[in-house]
CSV table of C-alpha atoms and ligand atoms in Angstrom, one decimal:
chain,number,residue,atom,x,y,z
A,296,MET,CA,-14.4,31.7,1.7
A,297,LYS,CA,-13.3,31.1,-1.4
A,298,LYS,CA,-14.9,27.4,-1.8
A,299,ALA,CA,-13.9,25.5,-5.2
A,300,VAL,CA,-15.2,22.8,-7.5
A,301,ILE,CA,-13.1,20.9,-9.5
A,302,VAL,CA,-14.1,19.4,-12.8
A,303,THR,CA,-11.3,17.2,-14.6
A,304,LEU,CA,-11.4,14.6,-17.4
A,305,ASN,CA,-8.2,13.1,-15.8
A,306,PRO,CA,-9.4,11.2,-12.7
A,307,LYS,CA,-6.9,8.4,-13.1
A,308,ASN,CA,-3.9,10.6,-13.6
A,309,LYS,CA,-3.9,11.2,-9.6
A,310,GLY,CA,-0.8,13.2,-9.4
A,311,ARG,CA,-2.2,15.8,-12.2
A,312,VAL,CA,-5.3,16.0,-9.8
A,313,LYS,CA,-3.6,16.4,-6.5
A,314,GLU,CA,-1.5,19.3,-8.3
A,315,LEU,CA,-4.5,21.0,-9.2
A,316,ILE,CA,-5.8,20.8,-5.6
A,317,ALA,CA,-2.4,21.8,-4.4
A,318,LEU,CA,-2.6,24.8,-7.0
A,319,ALA,CA,-6.1,25.9,-6.2
A,320,GLU,CA,-5.3,25.6,-2.5
A,321,THR,CA,-2.2,28.0,-2.9
A,322,ALA,CA,-4.5,30.5,-4.8
A,323,GLY,CA,-6.5,30.2,-1.7
A,324,TYR,CA,-9.2,28.3,-2.9
A,325,ARG,CA,-11.2,25.5,-0.4
A,326,VAL,CA,-11.6,22.7,-2.6
A,327,VAL,CA,-14.9,21.5,-1.9
A,328,ASP,CA,-16.1,18.8,-4.5
A,329,LEU,CA,-14.6,17.5,-7.7
A,330,ILE,CA,-16.4,16.2,-10.9
A,331,ALA,CA,-14.7,13.5,-12.9
A,332,GLN,CA,-15.6,12.7,-16.5
A,333,ASN,CA,-13.0,10.3,-17.8
A,334,ARG,CA,-12.8,11.5,-21.7
A,335,LYS,CA,-10.4,11.7,-24.1
A,336,ARG,CA,-10.7,14.7,-25.7
A,337,PRO,CA,-12.8,17.7,-23.7
A,338,ASP,CA,-16.6,18.3,-25.0
A,339,SER,CA,-16.8,20.9,-27.8
A,340,LYS,CA,-19.5,22.6,-26.4
A,341,PHE,CA,-19.3,22.5,-22.4
A,342,PHE,CA,-15.7,20.8,-21.7
A,343,ILE,CA,-17.6,17.9,-20.1
A,344,GLY,CA,-21.0,16.4,-21.4
A,345,ARG,CA,-24.1,18.1,-21.1
A,346,GLY,CA,-25.2,15.1,-18.6
A,347,LYS,CA,-22.4,16.0,-16.2
A,348,VAL,CA,-23.2,19.7,-16.8
A,349,GLU,CA,-26.5,19.4,-14.9
A,350,GLN,CA,-24.5,17.7,-12.2
A,351,LEU,CA,-22.0,20.2,-11.8
A,352,LYS,CA,-24.9,22.7,-11.6
A,353,HIS,CA,-26.7,20.7,-8.8
A,354,ILE,CA,-23.3,20.6,-6.7
A,355,VAL,CA,-22.6,24.1,-7.3
A,356,ASN,CA,-26.0,25.3,-6.1
A,357,LYS,CA,-25.9,22.9,-2.9
A,358,TYR,CA,-22.4,25.0,-1.9
A,359,ILE,CA,-23.2,28.6,-3.1
A,360,THR,CA,-24.7,30.5,0.5
A,361,GLN,CA,-25.2,34.6,1.1
A,362,LYS,CA,-21.3,34.5,2.5
A,363,ASP,CA,-19.8,31.8,0.3
A,364,LYS,CA,-19.1,32.3,-3.4
A,365,VAL,CA,-18.2,29.3,-5.6
A,366,THR,CA,-16.0,29.1,-8.4
A,367,VAL,CA,-15.7,26.1,-10.9
A,368,ILE,CA,-12.0,25.2,-11.9
A,369,VAL,CA,-11.9,23.5,-14.9
A,370,ASP,CA,-8.4,20.9,-15.2
A,371,GLY,CA,-7.5,22.2,-19.0
A,372,SER,CA,-7.8,24.9,-21.3
A,373,LEU,CA,-11.0,26.6,-22.0
A,374,LYS,CA,-12.1,27.6,-25.8
A,375,PRO,CA,-14.5,30.5,-25.4
A,376,ILE,CA,-17.4,28.9,-26.7
A,377,GLN,CA,-17.1,26.3,-23.7
A,378,TYR,CA,-16.7,29.4,-21.3
A,379,PHE,CA,-19.8,31.0,-22.4
A,380,ASN,CA,-21.9,27.6,-22.8
A,381,LEU,CA,-20.9,27.0,-18.8
A,382,VAL,CA,-21.6,30.8,-18.0
A,383,LYS,CA,-25.2,30.3,-19.3
A,384,THR,CA,-25.7,27.1,-17.7
A,385,LEU,CA,-24.4,27.7,-14.3
A,386,GLY,CA,-25.3,31.3,-13.8
A,387,ASN,CA,-23.7,33.2,-10.9
A,388,VAL,CA,-20.1,31.3,-10.5
A,389,GLY,CA,-16.7,32.1,-11.4
A,390,ILE,CA,-15.2,29.9,-14.2
A,391,ILE,CA,-11.9,29.5,-14.6
A,392,ASP,CA,-9.6,26.9,-16.1
A,393,ARG,CA,-5.8,26.1,-15.6
A,394,VAL,CA,-4.1,28.8,-17.1
A,395,GLN,CA,-5.9,31.7,-15.3
A,396,LEU,CA,-5.7,29.4,-12.2
A,397,ILE,CA,-1.9,29.5,-12.3
A,398,LEU,CA,-1.9,33.1,-13.4
A,399,GLU,CA,-4.0,34.2,-10.0
A,400,ILE,CA,-1.1,32.6,-8.2
A,401,PHE,CA,1.5,34.2,-10.4
A,402,ASP,CA,-0.3,37.0,-9.2
A,403,LYS,CA,0.0,36.5,-5.3
A,404,HIS,CA,3.7,35.8,-5.5
A,405,ALA,CA,4.5,38.7,-7.8
A,406,GLY,CA,7.0,41.1,-6.6
A,407,SER,CA,9.1,43.0,-9.4
A,408,LYS,CA,7.7,45.1,-11.9
A,409,GLU,CA,8.3,42.6,-14.4
A,410,ALA,CA,6.9,40.1,-13.1
A,411,LYS,CA,3.4,41.9,-12.7
A,412,LEU,CA,3.6,43.1,-16.3
A,413,GLN,CA,4.4,39.6,-17.4
A,414,ILE,CA,1.4,38.4,-15.4
A,415,GLU,CA,-1.4,41.2,-16.9
A,416,LEU,CA,0.1,40.2,-20.5
A,417,ALA,CA,-0.6,36.7,-19.8
A,418,ARG,CA,-3.9,37.7,-18.2
A,419,LEU,CA,-4.7,40.0,-21.4
A,420,LYS,CA,-3.7,38.0,-24.1
A,421,HIS,CA,-5.6,34.9,-22.5
A,422,ILE,CA,-9.4,36.7,-22.4
A,423,ILE,CA,-8.8,38.5,-25.6
A,424,PRO,CA,-10.3,35.1,-27.6
A,425,ILE,CA,-13.1,35.3,-24.9
A,426,ILE,CA,-13.8,38.9,-25.2
A,427,LYS,CA,-14.3,38.0,-29.1
A,428,GLU,CA,-16.6,35.6,-28.8
A,429,TRP,CA,-18.1,37.8,-26.4
A,430,VAL,CA,-18.4,40.4,-29.5
A,431,ARG,CA,-19.8,37.7,-31.7
A,432,GLN,CA,-22.8,36.2,-29.1
A,433,ARG,CA,-24.4,39.7,-28.7
A,434,LYS,CA,-26.1,39.0,-31.9
A,435,LEU,CA,-27.6,36.6,-29.3
A,436,GLY,CA,-28.2,38.7,-26.5
A,437,GLU,CA,-25.3,40.7,-24.1
A,438,LEU,CA,-24.0,39.0,-20.7
A,439,PRO,CA,-24.0,42.2,-18.7
A,440,GLY,CA,-21.0,42.4,-15.6
A,441,PHE,CA,-19.1,40.1,-17.6
A,442,LEU,CA,-15.2,40.2,-16.8
A,443,GLY,CA,-16.8,43.1,-14.4
A,444,ALA,CA,-16.7,45.7,-17.6
A,445,GLY,CA,-20.5,45.6,-17.9
A,446,LYS,CA,-20.5,49.4,-18.2
A,447,TYR,CA,-18.2,49.3,-20.8
A,448,LYS,CA,-19.3,48.8,-24.6
A,449,VAL,CA,-17.8,45.2,-25.6
A,450,GLU,CA,-15.9,46.6,-28.5
A,451,SER,CA,-14.3,49.7,-26.6
A,452,TYR,CA,-13.5,46.9,-23.8
A,453,TYR,CA,-12.0,45.1,-26.6
A,454,LEU,CA,-9.9,48.3,-28.0
A,455,LEU,CA,-8.7,49.2,-24.7
A,456,ILE,CA,-7.5,45.8,-23.9
A,457,LYS,CA,-5.2,45.7,-27.2
A,458,ARG,CA,-3.7,49.2,-26.3
A,459,ARG,CA,-2.9,48.2,-22.8
A,460,ILE,CA,-1.4,44.9,-24.1
A,461,ALA,CA,0.6,47.6,-26.8
A,462,HIS,CA,1.9,49.4,-23.8
A,463,ILE,CA,2.7,46.4,-21.5
A,464,GLU,CA,4.7,44.9,-24.5
A,465,ARG,CA,6.8,48.3,-24.9
A,466,GLU,CA,7.4,48.4,-20.9
A,467,LEU,CA,8.8,44.4,-21.3
A,468,LYS,CA,10.9,45.2,-24.5
A,469,LYS,CA,12.8,48.0,-22.1
A,470,ILE,CA,13.1,45.5,-19.3
A,471,ARG,CA,14.1,43.1,-21.6
A,472,LYS,CA,16.9,45.6,-22.9
A,473,GLN,CA,18.0,46.2,-19.4
A,474,ARG,CA,18.6,42.4,-18.5
A,475,GLU,CA,20.4,41.8,-21.8
A,476,LYS,CA,22.7,44.5,-21.2
A,477,LEU,CA,23.4,43.1,-18.0
A,478,ARG,CA,23.8,39.4,-19.3
A,479,LYS,CA,26.2,40.7,-22.1
A,480,GLN,CA,28.4,42.7,-19.1
A,481,ARG,CA,28.7,38.9,-17.6
A,482,HIS,CA,29.5,37.7,-20.4
A,483,GLU,CA,32.4,40.2,-21.2
A,484,LEU,CA,33.7,39.8,-17.4
A,485,GLY,CA,33.9,35.8,-18.6
A,486,LEU,CA,31.5,34.8,-16.0
A,487,ARG,CA,29.5,32.1,-16.6
A,488,THR,CA,25.9,31.3,-15.9
A,489,ILE,CA,24.8,28.2,-13.7
A,490,ALA,CA,20.8,28.0,-13.9
A,491,ILE,CA,19.2,26.2,-11.5
A,492,VAL,CA,15.7,24.6,-13.2
A,493,GLY,CA,13.2,22.2,-12.5
A,494,TYR,CA,9.4,21.8,-11.8
A,495,THR,CA,8.1,24.2,-9.5
A,496,SER,CA,8.8,23.1,-5.2
A,497,ALA,CA,11.6,20.7,-6.1
A,498,GLY,CA,13.8,22.7,-3.8
A,499,LYS,CA,15.6,24.7,-6.3
A,500,THR,CA,15.8,28.1,-4.1
A,501,THR,CA,17.0,26.0,-1.2
A,502,LEU,CA,19.5,24.7,-3.5
A,503,PHE,CA,20.4,27.9,-4.9
A,504,ASN,CA,20.8,29.7,-1.1
A,505,VAL,CA,22.9,26.7,0.3
A,506,LEU,CA,25.1,27.3,-3.1
A,507,THR,CA,25.7,31.1,-3.0
A,508,GLY,CA,25.0,31.7,1.2
A,509,GLU,CA,21.5,33.8,0.0
A,510,SER,CA,18.5,33.7,2.1
A,511,LYS,CA,15.9,33.9,-0.5
A,512,LYS,CA,12.2,32.8,0.2
A,513,ILE,CA,11.5,29.2,-0.1
A,514,GLY,CA,8.1,27.7,0.6
A,515,LYS,CA,5.8,24.7,0.6
A,516,GLU,CA,3.6,26.6,-1.7
A,517,LEU,CA,3.8,26.2,-5.3
A,518,PHE,CA,5.7,29.5,-7.3
A,519,THR,CA,7.2,30.6,-4.6
A,520,THR,CA,9.8,31.8,-6.8
A,521,LEU,CA,8.7,34.3,-9.8
A,522,SER,CA,11.6,36.5,-10.4
A,523,PRO,CA,14.9,35.1,-11.1
A,524,LYS,CA,18.1,36.0,-9.3
A,525,VAL,CA,21.7,36.0,-9.9
A,526,LYS,CA,24.1,35.4,-6.9
A,527,SER,CA,28.0,34.7,-7.6
A,528,ALA,CA,29.5,32.2,-5.9
A,529,PHE,CA,33.0,30.0,-6.3
A,530,ILE,CA,33.2,26.9,-7.2
A,531,ASN,CA,36.6,25.1,-6.7
A,532,GLY,CA,38.4,28.4,-6.9
A,533,ILE,CA,36.1,29.5,-10.3
A,534,LYS,CA,33.9,32.3,-10.1
A,535,VAL,CA,30.4,31.4,-11.2
A,536,LEU,CA,26.9,32.9,-11.1
A,537,PHE,CA,23.8,31.1,-10.1
A,538,LEU,CA,20.6,31.6,-11.4
A,539,ASP,CA,17.5,30.8,-9.5
A,540,THR,CA,14.4,30.6,-12.0
A,541,VAL,CA,10.6,30.3,-11.8
A,542,GLY,CA,9.5,26.6,-11.7
A,543,PHE,CA,8.2,24.7,-14.6
A,544,ILE,CA,4.5,23.0,-14.7
A,545,ASP,CA,3.0,20.4,-16.6
A,546,TYR,CA,0.5,21.4,-19.8
A,547,VAL,CA,2.2,25.2,-19.3
A,548,PRO,CA,-0.1,26.8,-21.6
A,549,ILE,CA,1.4,28.8,-24.1
A,550,GLU,CA,0.7,32.4,-23.3
A,551,ILE,CA,2.5,32.1,-19.5
A,552,ILE,CA,5.6,30.6,-21.8
A,553,GLU,CA,5.2,34.2,-24.1
A,554,ALA,CA,5.0,36.3,-21.2
A,555,PHE,CA,7.8,34.7,-18.9
A,556,TYR,CA,9.9,34.6,-22.3
A,557,SER,CA,12.6,37.2,-21.1
A,558,THR,CA,13.1,35.7,-17.7
A,559,LEU,CA,12.9,32.1,-19.6
A,560,GLU,CA,15.6,33.6,-21.9
A,561,GLU,CA,18.1,33.6,-19.1
A,562,ILE,CA,18.2,29.9,-19.4
A,563,VAL,CA,18.9,29.5,-22.7
A,564,ASP,CA,22.0,31.6,-22.0
A,565,ALA,CA,23.3,29.6,-19.2
A,566,GLU,CA,26.2,27.7,-19.6
A,567,VAL,CA,25.6,24.6,-17.3
A,568,LEU,CA,21.9,23.6,-16.1
A,569,ILE,CA,21.2,22.1,-12.8
A,570,LEU,CA,18.1,20.4,-12.8
A,571,VAL,CA,16.5,20.0,-9.5
A,572,ILE,CA,14.3,16.6,-8.9
A,573,ASP,CA,12.2,16.0,-6.3
A,574,ILE,CA,13.4,12.4,-5.5
A,575,SER,CA,10.8,11.4,-2.9
A,576,GLU,CA,8.0,11.5,-4.8
A,577,GLU,CA,6.5,8.5,-6.3
A,578,HIS,CA,8.1,7.3,-9.8
A,579,SER,CA,5.0,8.4,-12.1
A,580,GLU,CA,5.1,11.6,-10.7
A,581,ILE,CA,8.3,12.3,-11.0
A,582,LEU,CA,8.2,10.8,-14.8
A,583,ARG,CA,5.2,13.2,-15.1
A,584,LYS,CA,6.9,16.2,-14.0
A,585,MET,CA,10.0,15.6,-15.8
A,586,ARG,CA,8.0,15.5,-19.3
A,587,GLY,CA,6.9,19.0,-18.4
A,588,VAL,CA,10.2,20.3,-18.0
A,589,ILE,CA,11.1,18.6,-21.4
A,590,GLU,CA,8.4,20.5,-23.0
A,591,THR,CA,9.5,23.8,-21.5
A,592,PHE,CA,13.0,23.0,-22.6
A,593,THR,CA,11.7,22.5,-26.2
A,594,LYS,CA,9.9,25.5,-26.2
A,595,ILE,CA,12.3,27.6,-24.8
A,596,GLY,CA,14.8,26.1,-27.2
A,597,VAL,CA,17.4,24.7,-24.5
A,598,SER,CA,19.7,22.2,-26.1
A,599,GLY,CA,23.0,20.7,-26.2
A,600,LYS,CA,24.2,22.4,-22.6
A,601,PRO,CA,25.8,19.9,-19.7
A,602,MET,CA,23.1,19.2,-17.4
A,603,ILE,CA,23.4,17.8,-14.0
A,604,ILE,CA,20.3,16.2,-12.4
A,605,VAL,CA,20.4,16.8,-8.9
A,606,ALA,CA,18.1,14.0,-7.2
A,607,ASN,CA,17.0,16.2,-3.9
A,608,LYS,CA,15.1,15.3,-0.8
A,609,ILE,CA,17.2,12.6,-0.7
A,610,ASP,CA,16.6,12.7,3.2
A,611,LEU,CA,12.8,12.1,2.9
A,612,VAL,CA,13.7,8.3,1.5
A,613,ARG,CA,15.0,5.7,3.5
A,614,ASN,CA,16.1,3.4,0.8
A,615,PHE,CA,19.1,4.6,-1.3
A,616,SER,CA,18.6,2.0,-3.7
A,617,GLU,CA,15.4,3.5,-4.4
A,618,ILE,CA,16.7,6.8,-5.0
A,619,VAL,CA,19.4,5.5,-7.5
A,620,GLU,CA,16.6,3.6,-9.4
A,621,LYS,CA,14.2,6.9,-9.8
A,622,ALA,CA,17.3,8.4,-10.6
A,623,ARG,CA,18.3,6.0,-13.1
A,624,GLU,CA,14.5,6.4,-14.7
A,625,VAL,CA,15.0,10.1,-14.7
A,626,TYR,CA,18.4,9.6,-16.4
A,627,LYS,CA,17.4,7.3,-19.3
A,628,ALA,CA,14.1,9.5,-20.0
A,629,LEU,CA,16.3,12.3,-20.6
A,630,SER,CA,18.9,11.0,-22.4
A,631,THR,CA,16.7,9.6,-25.2
A,632,SER,CA,15.2,13.5,-25.0
A,633,TYR,CA,17.5,15.8,-24.5
A,634,ASP,CA,20.9,16.3,-26.3
A,635,GLY,CA,23.3,17.5,-23.9
A,636,PRO,CA,26.0,16.1,-21.9
A,637,LEU,CA,24.3,14.9,-18.2
A,638,ALA,CA,25.7,13.8,-15.1
A,639,THR,CA,23.5,12.9,-11.9
A,640,THR,CA,24.3,13.6,-8.0
A,641,TYR,CA,21.9,13.2,-5.1
A,642,VAL,CA,21.3,16.2,-2.7
A,643,SER,CA,19.4,17.1,0.1
A,644,ALA,CA,19.7,20.9,-0.2
A,645,LEU,CA,17.8,21.3,3.0
A,646,ASN,CA,20.1,19.2,5.2
A,647,ARG,CA,23.2,20.2,2.7
A,648,ILE,CA,23.8,16.9,2.2
A,649,GLY,CA,26.0,15.8,-1.1
A,650,ILE,CA,26.7,19.8,-2.2
A,651,ASP,CA,30.5,18.7,-2.3
A,652,ASN,CA,29.7,15.9,-4.8
A,653,LEU,CA,27.5,18.5,-6.6
A,654,LYS,CA,30.2,21.3,-6.2
A,655,ASN,CA,32.8,18.9,-7.8
A,656,THR,CA,30.7,17.5,-10.5
A,657,LEU,CA,30.0,21.4,-11.2
A,658,ALA,CA,34.0,22.2,-11.8
A,659,MET,CA,34.0,19.4,-14.3
A,660,PHE,CA,31.4,21.0,-16.3
A,661,ILE,CA,32.9,24.2,-16.2
A,662,LYS,CA,35.9,25.3,-18.2
A,663,ALA,CA,38.1,28.3,-17.0
A,664,LYS,CA,38.4,31.0,-20.0
A,665,THR,CA,41.8,32.5,-21.0
A,666,PHE,CA,42.0,36.1,-21.3
A,667,SER,CA,44.3,38.3,-22.9
A,668,ILE,CA,44.9,41.8,-21.1
A,669,THR,CA,46.8,44.8,-22.6
A,670,ALA,CA,48.1,47.5,-20.4
A,671,THR,CA,50.7,50.2,-20.6
A,672,ILE,CA,52.6,50.2,-17.4
A,673,PRO,CA,55.4,53.0,-16.2
A,674,GLU,CA,58.7,51.4,-16.6
A,675,ASN,CA,59.7,52.6,-12.7
A,676,SER,CA,56.5,50.4,-11.8
A,677,LEU,CA,57.0,47.3,-13.9
A,678,TYR,CA,59.1,45.2,-11.4
A,679,LYS,CA,56.0,45.2,-8.7
A,680,VAL,CA,54.2,43.1,-11.4
A,681,LYS,CA,54.2,39.5,-10.2
A,682,ALA,CA,52.2,37.9,-12.5
A,683,PRO,CA,53.9,37.1,-15.9
A,684,PHE,CA,53.6,38.9,-18.8
A,685,ILE,CA,55.0,39.8,-22.3
A,686,LEU,CA,56.7,42.8,-23.5
A,687,ALA,CA,55.3,43.8,-26.5
A,688,LYS,CA,56.7,47.4,-26.8
A,689,LYS,CA,58.4,50.3,-25.0
A,690,LYS,CA,57.9,53.9,-25.8
A,691,ASP,CA,58.6,57.2,-23.7
A,692,SER,CA,59.2,55.0,-20.3
A,693,LEU,CA,55.7,53.6,-20.7
A,694,CYS,CA,55.9,49.3,-21.2
A,695,TYR,CA,53.2,48.1,-23.3
A,696,CYS,CA,52.7,44.6,-21.7
A,697,ILE,CA,50.1,41.4,-22.3
A,698,PHE,CA,49.0,39.4,-19.8
A,699,GLU,CA,47.3,36.0,-20.1
A,700,VAL,CA,45.0,35.3,-17.4
A,701,LYS,CA,42.7,32.7,-16.9
A,702,ASP,CA,39.0,33.8,-16.0
A,703,TYR,CA,39.2,33.2,-12.1
A,704,GLU,CA,42.2,35.4,-11.9
A,705,LEU,CA,40.8,38.4,-14.2
A,706,ASN,CA,39.9,40.2,-10.7
A,707,SER,CA,43.1,39.6,-8.9
A,708,ILE,CA,45.1,40.9,-11.8
A,709,ILE,CA,43.3,44.1,-12.5
A,710,SER,CA,43.6,45.3,-8.9
A,711,GLU,CA,47.6,44.2,-9.0
A,712,LEU,CA,48.0,46.3,-12.2
A,713,LYS,CA,45.7,49.0,-10.8
A,714,LYS,CA,48.2,48.7,-7.8
A,715,CYS,CA,51.2,49.2,-10.0
A,716,THR,CA,49.3,52.6,-11.8
A,717,ALA,CA,49.2,50.8,-15.1
A,718,LYS,CA,46.5,51.6,-17.5
A,719,ILE,CA,44.3,49.2,-19.2
A,720,LEU,CA,43.9,49.0,-22.8
A,721,GLU,CA,42.1,46.1,-23.3
A,722,ILE,CA,40.5,43.1,-22.1
A,723,ARG,CA,39.7,40.3,-24.7
A,724,ARG,CA,38.6,36.9,-24.6
A,725,VAL,CA,41.2,34.2,-26.2
A,726,GLN,CA,39.2,30.6,-25.7
B,1033,GTP,N1,12.7,17.4,3.5
B,1033,GTP,C1,13.4,18.2,2.3
B,1033,GTP,N2,12.7,19.4,1.9
B,1033,GTP,C2,13.2,20.2,1.2
B,1033,GTP,C3,14.2,19.7,0.6
B,1033,GTP,N3,14.9,21.2,-0.6
B,1033,GTP,C4,13.5,21.9,-0.1
B,1033,GTP,N4,12.7,21.5,0.6
B,1033,GTP,C5,11.4,21.7,0.7
B,1033,GTP,O1,10.7,22.1,-0.3
B,1033,GTP,C6,9.9,22.9,-0.4
B,1033,GTP,C7,10.1,23.8,-1.7
B,1033,GTP,O2,11.4,24.5,-1.5
B,1033,GTP,P1,11.5,26.0,-2.7
B,1033,GTP,O3,13.6,25.9,-2.4
B,1033,GTP,O4,11.0,26.9,-2.4
B,1033,GTP,O5,11.2,25.1,-3.8
B,1033,GTP,P2,11.8,25.8,-5.5
B,1033,GTP,O6,11.9,24.9,-6.4
B,1033,GTP,O7,12.0,27.0,-5.6
B,1033,GTP,O8,9.7,26.2,-5.5
B,1033,GTP,P3,9.2,27.5,-6.7
B,1033,GTP,O9,9.9,28.6,-6.4
B,1033,GTP,O10,7.9,27.4,-5.8
B,1033,GTP,O11,9.2,27.0,-7.9
B,1033,GTP,C8,10.1,23.7,1.0
B,1033,GTP,O12,8.8,23.6,1.5
B,1033,GTP,C9,11.2,23.3,1.0
B,1033,GTP,O13,11.7,23.7,2.6
B,1033,GTP,C10,15.1,18.6,1.0
B,1033,GTP,O14,16.2,18.5,0.8
B,1033,GTP,N5,14.6,18.1,2.1
B,1034,MG,MG1,11.7,28.9,-5.8
């Protein structure tokens, strides 16, 4: 069994501790103990104070058996020197920090090639400073078996990782280009993307499924979704694309943001954002998670877009005024830190409550765009065309016609024109 002992410097922040336990469990650990030290900054040598390290060693030894391995999970980001000092002092235990824990979960859930590469990249970038420290520490005597690479010489292992990083970055670039091409096509077709964003497990995929009629995997676990998915649907007659995204998390390490940038980029490109919030949680938890979301927005450069705050899971709260009060606080927090137009709606994605209201709110934000189609139509077919048009010129019994259409009419007009043996010369966005 994978046993875990958690080390935290924020014992008073109950939500964060609870979240770390949930993350550990999602990664497949059984949390057997917790060591807490209330301090503002980590100790520069060991993360926790020297006395606490001794206590940690004692606790860890208590749980190690022939069958059971113990991993120490540090709630924070370990500096290489802290990592090495802990390895030296604690001996034969696994030591991971928050980044590595999140990456372990990502690894478990990664389905697509892109997600797998992104995770490997984040992982390698995370261990590079550790390897550098390892190189430095060689003077003090090598640490055999570290990261399973005992048989490699440290320097060649370092070079191997560097080469692998370069290779993955090239591969990701190719996938990114492909993604950009698809995005451009969507733009050209006048399709608007609505990105569903929010903290992990807020109910994004559940809402995505309701809005698009999909049956994408949802789950109690954290980070069920790792690859973004796009599906079209109609909002009051307007065709839009909904985008389900990877969940955000508090204290997101920069390595993860960088590695997942191309998927997060889709959010930057969306026209409207739906921010899903689990309104059944405590006030303090909702606000803590909000801060995580805002931090991620800042890092990826999201600003100015209309955003609909969707207070989800209302079925779990008995008192409606409590829901409204919490949602108001979220609105207040966002209106001071986010610069786009905001609106709030209340839903239960699971029970399909409030969905029509959400759709109506969405429709307010989606403005129809106008396209101009230029086509040639044989003179003897002209009478078949029902849509209004301007006859620009006539040449050799061919009529050059210009149509002005709204984006949601595009598809039907194109098929109508095809039936009239028309040849489309150009489709251009007017506004
Ligand atoms: N009671 C209740 N549960 C909900 C509601 N919406 C979602 N859930 C549950 O919340 C959990 C997480 O739902 P998901 O849709 O997977 O959440 P997500 O935001 O996509 O999560 P990640 O992809 O992991 O970031 C699941 O157990 C859902 O059944 C709701 O309206 N009411
Ligand atoms: Mg999801």
